[in-house]
Amino acid sequence: MFQAFLIKYAEIGIKGKNRFIFENALRDQISFVLNDVEGDFHVIKDQGRIYVEAAGSFDYEETIEALKRVFGISSICPVVLVEEYQWEDLTKATGDYVEQLYGNKPMTFKVEAKRADKNYPLKSPEICSEMGSYLLSRFENLTVDVHQPEVRIYVEIRNRAYLYSQNIPGPGGMPVGTNGKAMLLLSGGIDSPVAGYMIAKRGVKLAATYFHAPPYTSERAKQKVVDLAKLVARYSGPIQLNVVNFTDIQLYIYEKCPHEELTIIMRRYMMKIAESLALESDCLGLITGESIGQVASQTMQSLLATNEVCTLPVYRPLIGFDKQEIVNVSEKINTYETSILPYEDCCTIFVAKHPVTKPNLKVIKRSERNLEEKIEELIQVAMDSVEKIIVE
Ligand code: ATP
Ligand code: MG
């Protein structure tokens, strides 16, 4: 029945030049998610509206499912296009549409009309009242309620008529690309993919960095991170994933520093390298999946210690979330099943039995002096050998 979708978006803050940027990013992101859907789609910007039109047959459910992943969409309205829209044809088409959608069930309704084609013989208020009368005469169970109708029937006259009535909620947020770019530290866990999703929802394009420690972490562990990046990219659009070989740095820290400080020192080097990669690719911040107190490396003291190596802002959208709340989001965005696959990650390999939970920055810095001889060189080697994967 439907051949098109009207895309509604929240208009707050998108006046003037911002409106263009917002609408273009929304259009691009809609095209991106529809690439994966069977059908030939056109995304059209027209007089402050965005429409998706399908030429020929397409998969309705899949289309809705894809549009629900586009940040910036507040709702999706499936539209029936009426090519023959002389008044007689239009009333019949509208009646048929109401019948298919609602049968003859008892409900209150209101017709909302908009006449963009000023040559159409009826004006908007006339379309509303005439169409209302027609529907009342055709369906005995309908009652008009102009204030709080259960159902609104929209009739828009443009180069043809557009009928719609349903509002399917979109994800909200802002179109990706309207708010700069940030570097996600992406591990194989539950938290960091959720963190990336949440920042992307605010319009931020993502890049990602994964620290890999072969042979201590396997190819399968790396593949799992690539798979997670792919799942996040369904919402965020393409992600450049940097895979950093962290083995030698980790072994060097293991050799030179007190074992209970390994995790925290390792995390500091991860942040430092991620920041360098971020600056190389125009990122304006870092993103992690940390939440206060979740593990030893996420106490307030540990966060202070890892944060201290960065000058870029570090965004931690999960900071106040409980684990179950994070799990709920990961289930919603479909990363959970992949995240819980049991492959080791490099944080879990070199962990001490009793890591410090309240690291003292002075003490940590003193330990790091043991690394002075070789660490800069190892970082350089790691930076020079980064594997860059475009994930989409
Ligand atoms: P996650 O579920 O995201 O793995 P976590 O609960 O395991 O998080 P940590 O291991 O302390 O917590 O890691 C905290 C954050 O540091 C992660 O959310 C992620 O952003 C980053 N991180 C940890 N390990 C890696 C890694 N190997 N590569 C890239 N980033 C990492
Ligand atoms: Mg982890």
Coordinates of C-alpha atoms and ligand atoms in Angstrom, one line a residue:
M1 CA 0.0 0.0 0.0
F2 CA 2.7 2.5 0.9
Q3 CA 5.2 3.8 -1.6
A4 CA 6.8 6.6 0.5
F5 CA 7.7 7.8 4.0
L6 CA 7.6 11.2 5.4
I7 CA 10.5 11.7 7.8
K8 CA 9.8 14.0 10.7
Y9 CA 12.6 15.5 12.8
A10 CA 12.8 17.7 15.9
E11 CA 13.4 21.3 14.7
I12 CA 15.0 22.7 17.8
G13 CA 18.3 24.5 17.1
I14 CA 18.3 24.0 13.4
K15 CA 17.5 27.5 12.1
G16 CA 19.4 29.2 9.3
K17 CA 22.6 27.6 8.1
N18 CA 22.3 24.8 10.6
R19 CA 19.1 23.6 9.0
F20 CA 21.0 22.8 5.8
I21 CA 23.7 20.9 7.5
F22 CA 21.2 19.0 9.6
E23 CA 19.0 18.1 6.6
N24 CA 21.9 17.1 4.4
A25 CA 23.4 14.9 7.1
L26 CA 20.0 13.3 7.7
R27 CA 19.5 12.7 4.0
D28 CA 23.0 11.1 3.7
Q29 CA 22.5 8.9 6.7
I30 CA 19.1 7.7 5.4
S31 CA 20.7 6.8 2.1
F32 CA 23.4 5.0 3.9
V33 CA 21.1 2.7 6.0
L34 CA 18.8 2.1 3.0
N35 CA 21.8 0.7 1.0
D36 CA 21.3 -2.6 2.8
V37 CA 17.5 -2.7 2.2
E38 CA 16.1 -4.4 -0.9
G39 CA 14.4 -1.8 -3.1
D40 CA 15.3 1.3 -5.1
F41 CA 14.9 4.3 -2.9
H42 CA 15.1 8.1 -3.5
V43 CA 15.6 10.4 -0.6
I44 CA 14.1 13.8 -1.4
K45 CA 14.4 17.1 0.3
D46 CA 11.5 19.3 -0.5
Q47 CA 10.3 22.5 1.1
G48 CA 11.5 21.7 4.6
R49 CA 10.5 18.1 4.4
I50 CA 12.4 14.9 3.8
Y51 CA 10.7 12.1 1.9
V52 CA 11.9 8.6 1.1
E53 CA 10.2 7.2 -2.0
A54 CA 10.5 3.7 -3.3
A55 CA 10.4 3.0 -7.0
G56 CA 8.8 -0.4 -7.4
S57 CA 8.6 -3.1 -4.8
F58 CA 10.5 -3.0 -1.5
D59 CA 10.6 -4.7 1.9
Y60 CA 8.4 -2.5 4.2
E61 CA 9.5 -4.0 7.5
E62 CA 13.2 -3.8 6.7
T63 CA 12.8 -0.2 5.5
I64 CA 11.2 0.8 8.8
E65 CA 13.8 -1.1 10.7
A66 CA 16.6 0.7 8.9
L67 CA 15.0 4.2 9.3
K68 CA 14.7 3.5 13.0
R69 CA 18.5 3.5 13.2
V70 CA 18.9 7.0 11.7
F71 CA 19.6 9.5 14.5
G72 CA 17.7 12.8 14.0
I73 CA 14.5 11.1 13.0
S74 CA 11.7 11.8 15.5
S75 CA 9.1 9.9 13.6
I76 CA 8.5 8.0 10.4
C77 CA 5.1 8.3 8.6
P78 CA 4.3 5.7 5.9
V79 CA 2.7 7.6 3.0
V80 CA 0.3 6.6 0.2
L81 CA 0.9 8.6 -3.0
V82 CA -2.1 9.4 -5.1
E83 CA -1.3 10.3 -8.7
E84 CA -4.9 11.0 -9.8
Y85 CA -6.0 13.5 -7.3
Q86 CA -9.0 15.2 -8.8
W87 CA -11.5 15.6 -5.9
E88 CA -13.6 12.5 -6.8
D89 CA -10.4 10.3 -7.1
L90 CA -8.9 11.8 -4.0
T91 CA -11.9 11.2 -1.7
K92 CA -12.1 7.5 -2.9
A93 CA -8.4 7.0 -2.4
T94 CA -8.6 8.5 1.1
G95 CA -11.5 6.3 2.0
D96 CA -9.8 3.2 0.7
Y97 CA -6.7 4.1 2.7
V98 CA -8.7 4.6 5.9
E99 CA -10.4 1.3 5.3
Q100 CA -7.2 -0.6 4.8
L101 CA -5.6 0.9 7.8
Y102 CA -8.4 0.9 10.3
G103 CA -11.2 -1.2 8.8
N104 CA -14.5 0.2 10.1
K105 CA -13.5 0.3 13.8
P106 CA -15.1 2.9 16.0
M107 CA -12.8 5.9 16.5
T108 CA -12.7 9.6 16.6
F109 CA -10.8 11.4 13.8
K110 CA -9.8 14.6 12.2
V111 CA -8.6 15.4 8.7
E112 CA -5.6 17.7 8.5
A113 CA -5.0 19.2 5.0
K114 CA -2.2 21.1 3.5
R115 CA -2.3 22.6 0.0
A116 CA 1.2 23.2 -1.3
D117 CA -0.2 23.4 -4.9
K118 CA -2.1 26.7 -4.7
N119 CA -3.9 25.9 -8.0
Y120 CA -5.8 23.1 -6.5
P121 CA -9.5 24.1 -6.6
L122 CA -10.2 23.5 -2.9
K123 CA -8.5 25.4 -0.1
S124 CA -7.1 23.6 2.9
P125 CA -10.1 24.2 5.3
E126 CA -12.4 23.1 2.5
I127 CA -10.4 19.9 2.0
C128 CA -10.7 19.2 5.8
S129 CA -14.4 19.7 6.0
E130 CA -15.3 18.1 2.7
M131 CA -13.1 15.1 3.3
G132 CA -14.4 14.8 6.8
S133 CA -18.0 14.7 5.5
Y134 CA -17.1 12.1 2.9
L135 CA -15.4 9.8 5.5
L136 CA -18.4 10.2 7.9
S137 CA -20.8 9.1 5.2
R138 CA -18.6 6.1 4.2
F139 CA -17.8 4.8 7.7
E140 CA -20.6 4.7 10.2
N141 CA -18.3 4.1 13.2
L142 CA -16.3 7.3 12.7
T143 CA -16.9 10.4 14.8
V144 CA -15.2 13.8 14.3
D145 CA -13.2 15.2 17.2
V146 CA -11.2 18.3 16.2
H147 CA -9.5 18.7 19.6
Q148 CA -8.2 15.3 20.7
P149 CA -8.9 12.8 17.8
E150 CA -7.7 9.2 18.2
V151 CA -6.6 9.3 14.6
R152 CA -5.4 12.1 12.3
I153 CA -5.7 11.7 8.6
Y154 CA -3.3 13.9 6.7
V155 CA -4.0 14.9 3.2
E156 CA -1.3 17.0 1.4
I157 CA -1.6 18.3 -2.1
R158 CA 1.7 18.8 -3.9
N159 CA 2.6 17.6 -7.4
R160 CA 0.3 14.7 -6.3
A161 CA -1.6 13.9 -3.1
Y162 CA 0.1 12.4 -0.1
L163 CA -1.9 10.5 2.5
Y164 CA -0.6 9.5 5.9
S165 CA -1.8 8.8 9.4
Q166 CA 0.7 6.7 11.3
N167 CA 3.6 8.0 13.3
I168 CA 6.3 5.4 13.9
P169 CA 8.8 6.7 16.5
G170 CA 12.4 7.2 15.3
P171 CA 15.4 7.1 17.6
G172 CA 15.6 10.8 18.2
G173 CA 19.1 12.4 18.6
M174 CA 20.9 14.3 15.8
P175 CA 22.1 13.2 12.4
V176 CA 25.7 11.7 12.5
G177 CA 28.1 14.2 11.1
T178 CA 26.5 17.3 12.5
N179 CA 28.7 17.4 15.7
G180 CA 32.2 16.6 14.7
K181 CA 34.1 13.4 15.3
A182 CA 35.4 11.5 18.3
M183 CA 37.7 8.5 18.9
L184 CA 36.0 5.5 20.6
L185 CA 38.3 3.1 22.6
L186 CA 36.6 0.0 21.5
S187 CA 37.2 -3.3 23.2
G188 CA 35.4 -6.6 22.9
G189 CA 33.3 -5.9 26.0
I190 CA 29.7 -4.9 26.6
D191 CA 30.3 -1.3 27.5
S192 CA 32.4 0.5 24.8
P193 CA 30.0 -0.3 21.9
V194 CA 27.1 1.2 24.0
A195 CA 29.3 4.2 24.7
G196 CA 29.9 4.7 21.0
Y197 CA 26.3 4.4 20.2
M198 CA 25.3 7.0 22.7
I199 CA 27.8 9.6 21.5
A200 CA 26.9 8.9 17.9
K201 CA 23.3 9.5 18.8
R202 CA 24.2 13.1 19.5
G203 CA 25.4 13.6 15.9
V204 CA 29.1 12.7 16.5
K205 CA 30.9 10.7 13.8
L206 CA 32.9 7.9 15.2
A207 CA 36.5 6.6 14.7
A208 CA 37.7 3.7 16.8
T209 CA 40.8 2.2 18.3
Y210 CA 41.3 -1.3 19.5
F211 CA 44.4 -2.5 21.4
H212 CA 45.4 -6.0 20.3
A213 CA 48.0 -8.1 22.0
P214 CA 48.9 -11.1 19.8
P215 CA 49.6 -13.9 20.5
Y216 CA 48.0 -13.3 23.9
T217 CA 44.8 -12.1 22.3
S218 CA 43.6 -14.2 19.3
E219 CA 42.5 -13.3 15.8
R220 CA 39.0 -14.3 16.9
A221 CA 39.2 -11.6 19.6
K222 CA 40.1 -9.0 17.0
Q223 CA 37.4 -10.3 14.7
K224 CA 34.9 -9.8 17.5
V225 CA 35.9 -6.2 17.8
V226 CA 35.5 -5.7 14.0
D227 CA 32.0 -7.3 14.3
L228 CA 31.1 -5.0 17.1
A229 CA 32.3 -2.0 15.1
K230 CA 30.1 -3.2 12.3
L231 CA 27.0 -3.3 14.6
V232 CA 27.7 0.2 15.9
A233 CA 28.2 1.4 12.2
R234 CA 24.7 0.4 11.5
Y235 CA 23.7 3.5 13.5
S236 CA 26.8 5.7 13.1
G237 CA 27.8 5.1 9.5
P238 CA 31.2 3.9 8.5
I239 CA 33.9 3.8 11.2
Q240 CA 37.6 3.8 10.7
L241 CA 38.9 1.2 13.1
N242 CA 42.6 1.4 14.1
V243 CA 44.1 -1.8 15.4
V244 CA 47.1 -1.1 17.5
N245 CA 49.6 -3.9 18.3
F246 CA 50.0 -3.4 22.0
T247 CA 52.0 -6.5 22.8
D248 CA 55.5 -5.1 23.2
I249 CA 54.3 -2.2 25.2
Q250 CA 52.4 -4.5 27.5
L251 CA 55.3 -6.9 28.0
Y252 CA 57.6 -4.0 28.7
I253 CA 55.3 -2.6 31.4
Y254 CA 54.9 -6.1 32.8
E255 CA 58.7 -6.4 33.0
K256 CA 59.4 -3.0 34.5
C257 CA 56.5 -2.0 36.7
P258 CA 54.8 -3.4 39.9
H259 CA 52.2 -5.9 38.9
E260 CA 49.4 -4.4 41.0
E261 CA 49.8 -1.2 38.9
L262 CA 49.9 -2.9 35.5
T263 CA 46.3 -2.3 34.6
I264 CA 46.4 1.4 35.4
I265 CA 49.7 2.0 33.7
M266 CA 48.5 0.1 30.7
R267 CA 45.3 2.1 30.6
R268 CA 47.3 5.3 30.7
Y269 CA 49.3 4.3 27.6
M270 CA 46.1 3.2 25.8
M271 CA 44.6 6.7 26.4
K272 CA 47.8 8.4 25.3
I273 CA 48.1 6.4 22.0
A274 CA 44.4 6.8 21.3
E275 CA 44.7 10.5 21.8
S276 CA 47.6 10.7 19.3
L277 CA 45.5 8.7 16.8
A278 CA 42.5 11.0 17.5
L279 CA 44.5 14.1 16.8
E280 CA 45.8 12.6 13.5
S281 CA 42.2 12.1 12.3
D282 CA 40.6 15.3 13.4
C283 CA 38.8 13.9 16.4
L284 CA 37.6 16.4 19.0
G285 CA 37.5 14.0 21.9
L286 CA 37.9 10.4 23.2
I287 CA 35.1 8.1 24.2
T288 CA 35.3 5.2 26.7
G289 CA 32.8 2.8 28.2
E290 CA 33.8 3.5 31.8
S291 CA 31.4 3.7 34.6
I292 CA 32.3 4.8 38.2
G293 CA 33.4 1.9 40.4
Q294 CA 32.6 -0.9 37.9
V295 CA 36.1 -2.4 38.2
A296 CA 39.3 -1.5 39.9
S297 CA 40.4 0.6 36.9
Q298 CA 37.3 2.7 37.1
T299 CA 37.3 4.0 40.6
M300 CA 37.4 7.8 40.9
Q301 CA 41.2 7.6 41.7
S302 CA 41.8 5.4 38.7
L303 CA 39.8 7.6 36.4
L304 CA 41.8 10.6 37.7
A305 CA 45.0 8.7 36.9
T306 CA 44.0 7.6 33.3
N307 CA 42.5 11.0 32.5
E308 CA 45.6 12.8 33.5
V309 CA 47.5 11.7 30.3
C310 CA 45.0 13.3 27.9
T311 CA 44.4 16.8 26.9
L312 CA 41.4 16.1 24.7
P313 CA 38.1 15.8 26.6
V314 CA 37.2 12.2 27.4
Y315 CA 33.5 11.4 27.0
R316 CA 32.2 8.7 29.2
P317 CA 28.5 8.5 28.5
L318 CA 28.0 5.4 30.8
I319 CA 29.6 7.1 33.8
G320 CA 26.5 7.0 35.9
F321 CA 25.0 3.7 34.6
D322 CA 24.7 0.4 36.4
K323 CA 25.8 -2.7 34.6
Q324 CA 22.2 -3.8 34.0
E325 CA 21.3 -0.5 32.4
I326 CA 24.2 -0.8 30.1
V327 CA 23.2 -4.4 29.2
N328 CA 19.7 -3.1 28.4
V329 CA 21.0 -0.7 25.9
S330 CA 23.3 -3.3 24.4
E331 CA 20.4 -5.6 23.9
K332 CA 18.4 -2.9 22.3
I333 CA 21.1 -2.1 19.8
N334 CA 21.9 -5.7 19.2
T335 CA 25.6 -5.7 20.4
Y336 CA 25.0 -7.9 23.5
E337 CA 25.2 -11.3 21.9
T338 CA 28.5 -10.5 20.3
S339 CA 30.0 -8.8 23.3
I340 CA 29.5 -11.8 25.6
L341 CA 31.4 -14.2 23.3
P342 CA 34.1 -15.5 25.5
Y343 CA 37.3 -14.4 23.7
E344 CA 40.0 -12.9 25.9
D345 CA 40.9 -9.2 25.7
C346 CA 44.2 -7.7 26.5
C347 CA 43.0 -6.1 29.7
T348 CA 42.3 -9.5 31.2
I349 CA 45.6 -11.2 30.3
F350 CA 48.1 -9.3 32.3
V351 CA 45.9 -8.5 35.3
A352 CA 47.3 -8.8 38.8
K353 CA 45.5 -10.7 41.4
H354 CA 45.2 -7.6 43.6
P355 CA 45.3 -4.5 41.4
V356 CA 45.5 -1.2 43.1
T357 CA 42.0 0.3 43.4
K358 CA 43.1 3.7 44.7
P359 CA 46.2 4.5 42.6
N360 CA 48.3 7.4 43.8
L361 CA 49.3 9.5 40.8
K362 CA 52.7 10.3 42.2
V363 CA 53.4 6.6 42.8
I364 CA 52.2 5.6 39.3
K365 CA 54.4 8.3 37.7
R366 CA 57.4 7.1 39.7
S367 CA 56.8 3.5 38.4
E368 CA 56.5 4.8 34.9
R369 CA 60.0 6.3 35.1
N370 CA 61.2 2.6 34.9
L371 CA 59.9 2.7 31.3
E372 CA 61.9 5.8 30.2
E373 CA 64.5 3.9 28.2
K374 CA 62.3 2.3 25.6
I375 CA 58.7 3.4 25.9
E376 CA 58.8 6.3 23.4
E377 CA 60.3 4.0 20.8
L378 CA 57.8 1.3 21.4
I379 CA 54.9 3.8 21.1
Q380 CA 56.4 5.0 17.8
V381 CA 56.6 1.5 16.5
A382 CA 53.0 0.8 17.5
M383 CA 51.8 4.0 15.9
D384 CA 53.7 3.3 12.7
S385 CA 52.2 -0.2 12.4
V386 CA 48.6 0.6 13.1
E387 CA 46.3 -1.4 10.9
K388 CA 43.4 0.7 9.6
I389 CA 40.2 -1.0 8.7
I390 CA 37.1 0.8 7.3
V391 CA 34.1 -0.8 8.9
E392 CA 30.7 -0.3 7.4
Ligands
ATP1 P1 34.2 -2.9 28.0 O1 32.9 -3.6 28.4 O2 33.9 -1.7 27.1 O3 35.3 -3.7 27.6 P2 35.2 -3.0 30.7 O4 34.1 -3.0 31.7 O5 35.8 -4.3 30.3 O6 34.7 -2.2 29.4 P3 37.8 -1.9 31.1 O7 38.5 -3.1 30.7 O8 38.3 -1.2 32.4 O9 36.3 -2.0 31.3 O10 37.9 -0.8 30.0 C1 37.4 0.4 30.2 C2 37.3 1.1 28.8 O11 38.6 1.2 28.2 C3 36.5 0.3 27.8 O12 35.1 0.6 27.9 C4 37.1 0.8 26.5 O13 36.6 2.0 26.2 C5 38.6 0.9 26.9 N1 39.3 -0.3 26.6 C6 39.6 -1.3 27.4 N2 40.3 -2.3 26.8 C7 40.5 -1.9 25.5 C8 41.1 -2.4 24.3 N3 41.7 -3.6 24.4 N4 41.1 -1.7 23.2 C9 40.5 -0.5 23.2 N5 39.9 0.1 24.2 C10 39.9 -0.6 25.4
MG2 MG 36.7 -4.8 28.6

